[in-house]
PDB file of C-alpha atoms in Angstrom:
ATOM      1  CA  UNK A   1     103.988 103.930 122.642  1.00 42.00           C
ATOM      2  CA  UNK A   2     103.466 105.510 119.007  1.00 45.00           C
ATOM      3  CA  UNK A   3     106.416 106.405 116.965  1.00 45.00           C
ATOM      4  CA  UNK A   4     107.029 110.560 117.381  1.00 47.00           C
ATOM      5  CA  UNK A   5     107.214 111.643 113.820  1.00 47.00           C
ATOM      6  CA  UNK A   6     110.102 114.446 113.722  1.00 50.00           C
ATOM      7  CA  UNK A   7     110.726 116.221 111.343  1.00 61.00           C
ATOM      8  CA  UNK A   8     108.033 117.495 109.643  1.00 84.00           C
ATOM      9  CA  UNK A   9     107.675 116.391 106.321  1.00 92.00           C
ATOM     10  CA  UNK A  10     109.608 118.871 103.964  1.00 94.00           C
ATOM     11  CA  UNK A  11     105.898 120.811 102.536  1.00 96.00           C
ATOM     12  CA  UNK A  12     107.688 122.311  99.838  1.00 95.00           C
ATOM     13  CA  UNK A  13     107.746 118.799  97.793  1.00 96.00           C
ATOM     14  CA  UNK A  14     103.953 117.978  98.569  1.00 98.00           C
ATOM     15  CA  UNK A  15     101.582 118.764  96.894  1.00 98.00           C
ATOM     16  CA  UNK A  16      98.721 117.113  97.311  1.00 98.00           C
ATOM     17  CA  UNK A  17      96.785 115.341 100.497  1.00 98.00           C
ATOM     18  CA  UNK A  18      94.649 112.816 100.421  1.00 98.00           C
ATOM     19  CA  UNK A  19      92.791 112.029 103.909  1.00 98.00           C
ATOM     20  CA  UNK A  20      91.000 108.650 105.313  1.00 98.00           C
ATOM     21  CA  UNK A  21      87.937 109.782 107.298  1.00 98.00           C
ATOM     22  CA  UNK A  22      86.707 107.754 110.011  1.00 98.00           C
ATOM     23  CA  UNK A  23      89.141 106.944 112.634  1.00 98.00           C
ATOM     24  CA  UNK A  24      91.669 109.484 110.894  1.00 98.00           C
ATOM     25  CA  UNK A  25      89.460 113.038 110.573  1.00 98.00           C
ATOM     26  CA  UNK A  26      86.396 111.725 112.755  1.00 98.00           C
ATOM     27  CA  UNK A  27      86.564 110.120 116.089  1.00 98.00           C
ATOM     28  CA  UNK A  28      85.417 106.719 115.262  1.00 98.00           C
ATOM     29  CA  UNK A  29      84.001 105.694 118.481  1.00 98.00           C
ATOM     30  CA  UNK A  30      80.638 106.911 116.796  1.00 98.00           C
ATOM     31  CA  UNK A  31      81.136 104.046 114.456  1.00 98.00           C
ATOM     32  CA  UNK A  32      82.199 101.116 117.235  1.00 97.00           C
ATOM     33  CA  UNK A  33      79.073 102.718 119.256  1.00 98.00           C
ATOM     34  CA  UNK A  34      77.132 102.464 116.241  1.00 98.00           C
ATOM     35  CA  UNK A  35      78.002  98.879 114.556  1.00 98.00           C
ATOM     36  CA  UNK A  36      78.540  97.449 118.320  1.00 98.00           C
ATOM     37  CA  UNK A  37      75.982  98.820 120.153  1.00 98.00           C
ATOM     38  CA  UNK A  38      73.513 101.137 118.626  1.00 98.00           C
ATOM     39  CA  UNK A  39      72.434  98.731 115.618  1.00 98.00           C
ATOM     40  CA  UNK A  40      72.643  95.057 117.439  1.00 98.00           C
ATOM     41  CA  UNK A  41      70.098  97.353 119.959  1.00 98.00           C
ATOM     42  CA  UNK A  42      67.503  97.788 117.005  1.00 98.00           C
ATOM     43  CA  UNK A  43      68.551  94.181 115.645  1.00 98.00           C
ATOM     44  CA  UNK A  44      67.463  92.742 118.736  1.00 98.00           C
ATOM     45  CA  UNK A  45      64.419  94.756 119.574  1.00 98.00           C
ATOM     46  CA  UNK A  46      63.104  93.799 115.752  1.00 98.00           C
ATOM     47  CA  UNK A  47      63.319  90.301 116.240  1.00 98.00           C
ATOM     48  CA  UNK A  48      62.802  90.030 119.873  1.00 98.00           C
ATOM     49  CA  UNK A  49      65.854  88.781 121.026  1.00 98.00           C
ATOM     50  CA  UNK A  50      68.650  89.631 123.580  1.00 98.00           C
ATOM     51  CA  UNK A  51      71.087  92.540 122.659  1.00 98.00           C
ATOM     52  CA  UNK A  52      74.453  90.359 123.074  1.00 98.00           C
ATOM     53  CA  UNK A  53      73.129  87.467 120.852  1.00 98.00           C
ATOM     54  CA  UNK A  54      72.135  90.159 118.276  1.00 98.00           C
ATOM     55  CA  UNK A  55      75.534  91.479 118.919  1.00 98.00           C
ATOM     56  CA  UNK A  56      76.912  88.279 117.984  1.00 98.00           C
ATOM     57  CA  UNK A  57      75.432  87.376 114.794  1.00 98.00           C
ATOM     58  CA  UNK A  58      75.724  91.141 113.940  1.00 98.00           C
ATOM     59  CA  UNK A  59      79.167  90.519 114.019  1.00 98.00           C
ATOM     60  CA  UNK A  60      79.425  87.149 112.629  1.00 98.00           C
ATOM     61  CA  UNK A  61      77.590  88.655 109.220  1.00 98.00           C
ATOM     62  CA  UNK A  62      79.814  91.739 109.364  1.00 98.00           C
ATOM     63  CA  UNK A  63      83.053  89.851 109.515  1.00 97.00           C
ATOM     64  CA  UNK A  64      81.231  87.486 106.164  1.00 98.00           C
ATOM     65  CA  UNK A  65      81.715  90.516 104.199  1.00 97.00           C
ATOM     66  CA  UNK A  66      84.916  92.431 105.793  1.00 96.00           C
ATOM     67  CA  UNK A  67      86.889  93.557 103.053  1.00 94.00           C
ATOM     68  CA  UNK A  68      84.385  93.769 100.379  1.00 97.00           C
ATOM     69  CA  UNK A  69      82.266  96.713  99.321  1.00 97.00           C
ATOM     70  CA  UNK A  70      79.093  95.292 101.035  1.00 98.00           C
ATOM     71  CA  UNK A  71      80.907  95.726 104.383  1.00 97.00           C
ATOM     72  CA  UNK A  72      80.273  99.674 104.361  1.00 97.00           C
ATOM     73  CA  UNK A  73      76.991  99.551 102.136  1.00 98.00           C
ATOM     74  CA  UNK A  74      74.562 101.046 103.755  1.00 98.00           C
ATOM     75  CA  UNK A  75      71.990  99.869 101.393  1.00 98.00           C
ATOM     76  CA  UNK A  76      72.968  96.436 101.759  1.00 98.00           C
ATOM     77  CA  UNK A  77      72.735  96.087 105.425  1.00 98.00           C
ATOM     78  CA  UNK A  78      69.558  97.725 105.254  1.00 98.00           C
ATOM     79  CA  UNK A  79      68.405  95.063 103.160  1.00 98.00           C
ATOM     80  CA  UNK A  80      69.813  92.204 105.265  1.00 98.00           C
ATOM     81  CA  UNK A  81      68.888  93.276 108.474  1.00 98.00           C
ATOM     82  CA  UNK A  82      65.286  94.740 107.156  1.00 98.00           C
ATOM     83  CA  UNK A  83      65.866  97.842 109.465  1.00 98.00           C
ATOM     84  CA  UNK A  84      66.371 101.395 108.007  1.00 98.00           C
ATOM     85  CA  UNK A  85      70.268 101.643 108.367  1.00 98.00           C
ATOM     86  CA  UNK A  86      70.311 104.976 107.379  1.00 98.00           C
ATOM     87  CA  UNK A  87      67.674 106.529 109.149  1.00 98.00           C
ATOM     88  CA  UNK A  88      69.273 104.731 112.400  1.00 98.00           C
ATOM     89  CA  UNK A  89      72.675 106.498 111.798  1.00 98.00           C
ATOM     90  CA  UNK A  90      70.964 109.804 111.127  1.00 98.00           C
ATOM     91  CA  UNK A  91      69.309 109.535 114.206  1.00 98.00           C
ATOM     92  CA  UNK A  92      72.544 109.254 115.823  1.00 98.00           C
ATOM     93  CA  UNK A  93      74.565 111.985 113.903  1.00 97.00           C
ATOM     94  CA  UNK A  94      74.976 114.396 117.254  1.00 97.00           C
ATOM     95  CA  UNK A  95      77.555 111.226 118.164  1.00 98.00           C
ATOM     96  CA  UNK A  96      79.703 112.329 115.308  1.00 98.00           C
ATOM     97  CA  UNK A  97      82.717 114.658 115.680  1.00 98.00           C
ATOM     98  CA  UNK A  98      86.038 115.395 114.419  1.00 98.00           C
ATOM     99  CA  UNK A  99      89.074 114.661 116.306  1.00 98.00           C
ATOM    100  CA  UNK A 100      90.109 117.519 117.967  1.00 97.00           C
ATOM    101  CA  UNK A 101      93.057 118.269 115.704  1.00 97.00           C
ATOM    102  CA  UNK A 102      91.565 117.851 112.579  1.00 98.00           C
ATOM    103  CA  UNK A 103      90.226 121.532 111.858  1.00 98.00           C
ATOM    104  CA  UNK A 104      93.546 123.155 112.801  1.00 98.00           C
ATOM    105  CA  UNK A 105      95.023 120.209 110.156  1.00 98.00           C
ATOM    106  CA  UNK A 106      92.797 121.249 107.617  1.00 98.00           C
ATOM    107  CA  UNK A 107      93.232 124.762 108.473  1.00 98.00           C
ATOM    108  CA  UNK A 108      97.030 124.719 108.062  1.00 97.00           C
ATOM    109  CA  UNK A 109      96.468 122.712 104.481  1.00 98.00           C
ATOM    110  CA  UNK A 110      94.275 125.425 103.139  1.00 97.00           C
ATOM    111  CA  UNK A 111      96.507 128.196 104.181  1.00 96.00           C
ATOM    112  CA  UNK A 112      99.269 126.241 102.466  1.00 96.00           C
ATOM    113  CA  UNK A 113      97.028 126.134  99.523  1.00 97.00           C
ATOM    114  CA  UNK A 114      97.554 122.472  98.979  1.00 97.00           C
ATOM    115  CA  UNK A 115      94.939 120.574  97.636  1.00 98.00           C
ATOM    116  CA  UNK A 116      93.013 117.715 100.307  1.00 98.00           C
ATOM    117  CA  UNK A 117      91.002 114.994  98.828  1.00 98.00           C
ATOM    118  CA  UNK A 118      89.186 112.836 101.467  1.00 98.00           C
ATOM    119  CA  UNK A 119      89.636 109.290 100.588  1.00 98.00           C
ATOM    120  CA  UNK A 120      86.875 107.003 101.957  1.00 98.00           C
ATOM    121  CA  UNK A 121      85.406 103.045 102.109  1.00 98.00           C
ATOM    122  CA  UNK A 122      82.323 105.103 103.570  1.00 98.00           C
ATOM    123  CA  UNK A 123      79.066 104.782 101.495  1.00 98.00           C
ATOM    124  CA  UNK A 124      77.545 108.031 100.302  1.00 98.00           C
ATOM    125  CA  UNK A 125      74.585 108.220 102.564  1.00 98.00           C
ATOM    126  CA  UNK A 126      77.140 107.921 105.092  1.00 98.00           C
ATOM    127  CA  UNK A 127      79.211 110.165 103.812  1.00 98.00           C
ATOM    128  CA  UNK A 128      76.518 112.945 103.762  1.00 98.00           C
ATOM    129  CA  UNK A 129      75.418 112.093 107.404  1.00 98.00           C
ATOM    130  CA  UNK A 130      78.965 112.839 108.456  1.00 98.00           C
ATOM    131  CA  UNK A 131      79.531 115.931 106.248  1.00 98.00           C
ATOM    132  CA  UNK A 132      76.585 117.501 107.193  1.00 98.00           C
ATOM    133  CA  UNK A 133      77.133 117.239 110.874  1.00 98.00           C
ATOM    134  CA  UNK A 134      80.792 117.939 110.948  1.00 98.00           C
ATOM    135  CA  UNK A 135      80.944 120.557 107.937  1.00 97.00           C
ATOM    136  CA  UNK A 136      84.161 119.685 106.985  1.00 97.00           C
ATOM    137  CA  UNK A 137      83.448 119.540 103.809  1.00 96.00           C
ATOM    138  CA  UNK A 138      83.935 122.668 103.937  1.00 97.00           C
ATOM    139  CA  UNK A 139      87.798 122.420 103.790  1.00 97.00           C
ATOM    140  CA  UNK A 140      87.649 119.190 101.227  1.00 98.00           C
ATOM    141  CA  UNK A 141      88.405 119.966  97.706  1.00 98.00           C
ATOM    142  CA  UNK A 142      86.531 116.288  96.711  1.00 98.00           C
ATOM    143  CA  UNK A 143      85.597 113.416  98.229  1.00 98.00           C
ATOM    144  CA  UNK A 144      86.038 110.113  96.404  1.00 98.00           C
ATOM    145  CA  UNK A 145      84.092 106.744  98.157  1.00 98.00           C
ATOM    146  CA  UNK A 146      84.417 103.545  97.908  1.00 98.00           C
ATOM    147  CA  UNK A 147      81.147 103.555  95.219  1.00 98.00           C
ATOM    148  CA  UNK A 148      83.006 105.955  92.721  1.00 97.00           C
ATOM    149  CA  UNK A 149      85.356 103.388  92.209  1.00 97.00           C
ATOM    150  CA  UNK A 150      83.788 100.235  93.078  1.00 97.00           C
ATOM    151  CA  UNK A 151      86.409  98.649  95.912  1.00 97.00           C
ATOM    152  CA  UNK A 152      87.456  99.391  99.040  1.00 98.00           C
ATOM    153  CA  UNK A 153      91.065 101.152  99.772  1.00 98.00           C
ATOM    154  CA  UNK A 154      92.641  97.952 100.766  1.00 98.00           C
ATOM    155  CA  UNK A 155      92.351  97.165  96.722  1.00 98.00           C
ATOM    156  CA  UNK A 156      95.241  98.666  94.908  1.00 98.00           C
ATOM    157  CA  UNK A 157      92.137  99.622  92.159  1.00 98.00           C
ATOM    158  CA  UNK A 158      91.175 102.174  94.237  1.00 98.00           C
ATOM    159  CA  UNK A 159      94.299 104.122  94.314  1.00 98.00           C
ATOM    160  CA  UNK A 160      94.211 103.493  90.337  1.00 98.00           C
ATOM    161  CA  UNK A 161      90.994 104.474  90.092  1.00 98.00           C
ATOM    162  CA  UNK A 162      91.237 107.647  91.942  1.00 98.00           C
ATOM    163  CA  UNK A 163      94.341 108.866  90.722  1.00 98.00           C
ATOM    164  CA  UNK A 164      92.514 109.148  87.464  1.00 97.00           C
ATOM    165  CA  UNK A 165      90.122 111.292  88.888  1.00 97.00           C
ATOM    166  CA  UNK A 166      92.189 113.229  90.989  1.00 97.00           C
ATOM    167  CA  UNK A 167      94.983 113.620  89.273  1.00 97.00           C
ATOM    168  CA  UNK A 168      97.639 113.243  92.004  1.00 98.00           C
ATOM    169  CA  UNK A 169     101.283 112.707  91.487  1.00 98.00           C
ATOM    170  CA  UNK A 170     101.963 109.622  93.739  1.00 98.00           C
ATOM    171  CA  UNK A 171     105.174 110.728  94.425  1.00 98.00           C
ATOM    172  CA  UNK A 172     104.225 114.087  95.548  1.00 98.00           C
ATOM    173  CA  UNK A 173     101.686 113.005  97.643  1.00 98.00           C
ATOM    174  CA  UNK A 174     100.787 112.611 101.475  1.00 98.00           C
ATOM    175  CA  UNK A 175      98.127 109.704 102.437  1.00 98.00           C
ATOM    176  CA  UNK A 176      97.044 109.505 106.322  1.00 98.00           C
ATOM    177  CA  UNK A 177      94.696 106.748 107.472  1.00 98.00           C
ATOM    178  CA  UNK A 178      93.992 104.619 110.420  1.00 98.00           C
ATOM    179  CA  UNK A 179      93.982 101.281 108.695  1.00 97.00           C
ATOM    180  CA  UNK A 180      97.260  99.561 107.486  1.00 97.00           C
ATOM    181  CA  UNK A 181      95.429  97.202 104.608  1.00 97.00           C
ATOM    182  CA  UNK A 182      94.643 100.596 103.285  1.00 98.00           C
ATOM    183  CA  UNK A 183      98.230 101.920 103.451  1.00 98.00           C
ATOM    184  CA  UNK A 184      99.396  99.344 102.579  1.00 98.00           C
ATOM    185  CA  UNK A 185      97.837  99.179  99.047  1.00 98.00           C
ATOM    186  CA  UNK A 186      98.121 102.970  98.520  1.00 98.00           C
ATOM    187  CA  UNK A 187     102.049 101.825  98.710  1.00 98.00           C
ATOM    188  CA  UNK A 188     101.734  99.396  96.344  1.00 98.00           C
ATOM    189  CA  UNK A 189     100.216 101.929  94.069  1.00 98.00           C
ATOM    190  CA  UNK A 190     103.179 104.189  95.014  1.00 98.00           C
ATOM    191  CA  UNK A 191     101.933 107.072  97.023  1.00 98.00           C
ATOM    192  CA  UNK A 192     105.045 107.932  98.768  1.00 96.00           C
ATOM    193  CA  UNK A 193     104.216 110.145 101.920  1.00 97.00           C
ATOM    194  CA  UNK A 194     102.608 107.408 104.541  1.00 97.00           C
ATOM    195  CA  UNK A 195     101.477 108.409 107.834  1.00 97.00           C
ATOM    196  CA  UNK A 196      99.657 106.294 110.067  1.00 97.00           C
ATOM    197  CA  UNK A 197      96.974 107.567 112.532  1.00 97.00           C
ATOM    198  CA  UNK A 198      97.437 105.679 115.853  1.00 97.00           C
ATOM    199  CA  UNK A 199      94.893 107.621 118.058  1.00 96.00           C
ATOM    200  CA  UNK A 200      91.677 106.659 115.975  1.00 97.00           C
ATOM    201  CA  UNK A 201      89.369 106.789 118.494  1.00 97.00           C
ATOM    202  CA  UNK A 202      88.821 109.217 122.251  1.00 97.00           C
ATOM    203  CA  UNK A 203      87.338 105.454 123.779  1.00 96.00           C
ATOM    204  CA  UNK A 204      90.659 103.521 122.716  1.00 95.00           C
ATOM    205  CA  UNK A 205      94.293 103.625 123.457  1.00 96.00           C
ATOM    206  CA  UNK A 206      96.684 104.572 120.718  1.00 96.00           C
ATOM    207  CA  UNK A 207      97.531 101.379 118.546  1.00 95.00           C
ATOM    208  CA  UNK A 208     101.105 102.112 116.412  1.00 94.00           C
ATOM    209  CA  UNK A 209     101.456 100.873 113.302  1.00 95.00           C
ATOM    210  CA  UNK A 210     104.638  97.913 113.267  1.00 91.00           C
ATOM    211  CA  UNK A 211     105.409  98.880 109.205  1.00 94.00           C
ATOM    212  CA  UNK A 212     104.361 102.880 108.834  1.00 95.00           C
ATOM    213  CA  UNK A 213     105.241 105.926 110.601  1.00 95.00           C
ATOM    214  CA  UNK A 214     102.677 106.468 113.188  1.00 95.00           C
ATOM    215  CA  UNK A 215     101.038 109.857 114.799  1.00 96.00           C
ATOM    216  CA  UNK A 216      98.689 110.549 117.624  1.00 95.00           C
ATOM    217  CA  UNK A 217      97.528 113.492 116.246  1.00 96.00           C
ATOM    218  CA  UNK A 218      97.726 115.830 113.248  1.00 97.00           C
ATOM    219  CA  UNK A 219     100.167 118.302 115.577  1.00 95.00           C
ATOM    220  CA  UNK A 220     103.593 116.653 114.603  1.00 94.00           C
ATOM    221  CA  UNK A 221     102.814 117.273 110.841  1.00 96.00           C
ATOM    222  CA  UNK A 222     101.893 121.105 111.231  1.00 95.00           C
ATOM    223  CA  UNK A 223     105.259 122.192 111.074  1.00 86.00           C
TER     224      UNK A 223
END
């Protein structure tokens, strides 16, 4: 059972948002389909092999790099696995949708006139993929990856890095995202308004965070 988040935090003293994508704006069951299913399916069709042992050493290799910027390089695993990453996720990109409470989210933000920043370990191929099909980009004021600062989230470097270009008050600013390493390190860096998005994915149940304040959906905070 995720924690109800009540009340609202107090808008007046925020002033900017900074927003995780996948998982937290985007359903990411398009990504398990994708890195679970979808890719071990050209894996194993390339090397002639069955889908759940490609499945496995998909896997294996993913979890070699978890945590480092190879992990969401696009590049990289096109490279490794000599199949056109990219081009596979593109092919895919009707798969890819918001949650359903992100727009109204991102609605309410803009009418508040408050600045959102989407914060990402995504690489920039990806990135436009996901823009492009969503087109909520169009409600973004910037979007800073993992490759404009050269680490994931779950480095406190990133939050350093970003700040810079940004230029958010940590104090004065609201962070949601559906990973807990990243939170976690955005703390460290003191950003001071942590929310934690349970409900990452329609396929999944709800998975609270133990340490942050977790939500469901985007509906609690519009208030």
């Amino acid at each position: 059972m995720c924690t109800v988040v009540h009340p609202a935090p107090d808008w007046a003293t925020i002033r900017t948002v900074l927003l995780d994508m996948d998982g937290t704006l985007l359903d990411r069951s398009f990504d398990d389909h994708f890195y679970l299913e979808a890719l071990p399916a050209h894996y194993a069709a390339a090397n002639r092999m069955p889908v759940e042992a490609a499945r496995e050493r998909l896997v294996a290799l993913y979890r070699a790099v978890e945590g480092e910027l190879d992990w969401t390089d696009v590049d990289y695993w096109t490279r490794t696995l000599e199949l056109d990453v990219p081009a596979i996720k593109d092919s895919l990109r009707h798969r890819i949708a918001p949650h359903p409470d992100s727009l109204a989210f991102l609605t309410f933000l803009r009418k508040r006139m408050i600045p959102v920043h989407l914060v990402t370990n995504a690489h920039p191929k990806t990135l436009a993929i996901k823009m492009a099909q969503t087109g909520l980009e169009a409600y973004l004021d910037r979007a800073i990856t993992a490759f404009d600062v050269g680490c994931l989230k779950s480095k406190v470097d990133y939050w350093v890095k970003s700040e810079v270009i940004l230029g958010f008050d940590p104090a004065a600013t609201l962070y949601v995202d559906d990973d807990e390493a990243a939170l976690l390190s955005a703390e460290t860096h003191g950003i001071r308004h942590l929310y934690h998005r349970a409900k990452s994915s329609s396929t999944a149940p709800p998975q609270a965070s133990s340490k942050y304040r977790s939500i469901e959906t985007f509906h609690v905070l519009m208030k």
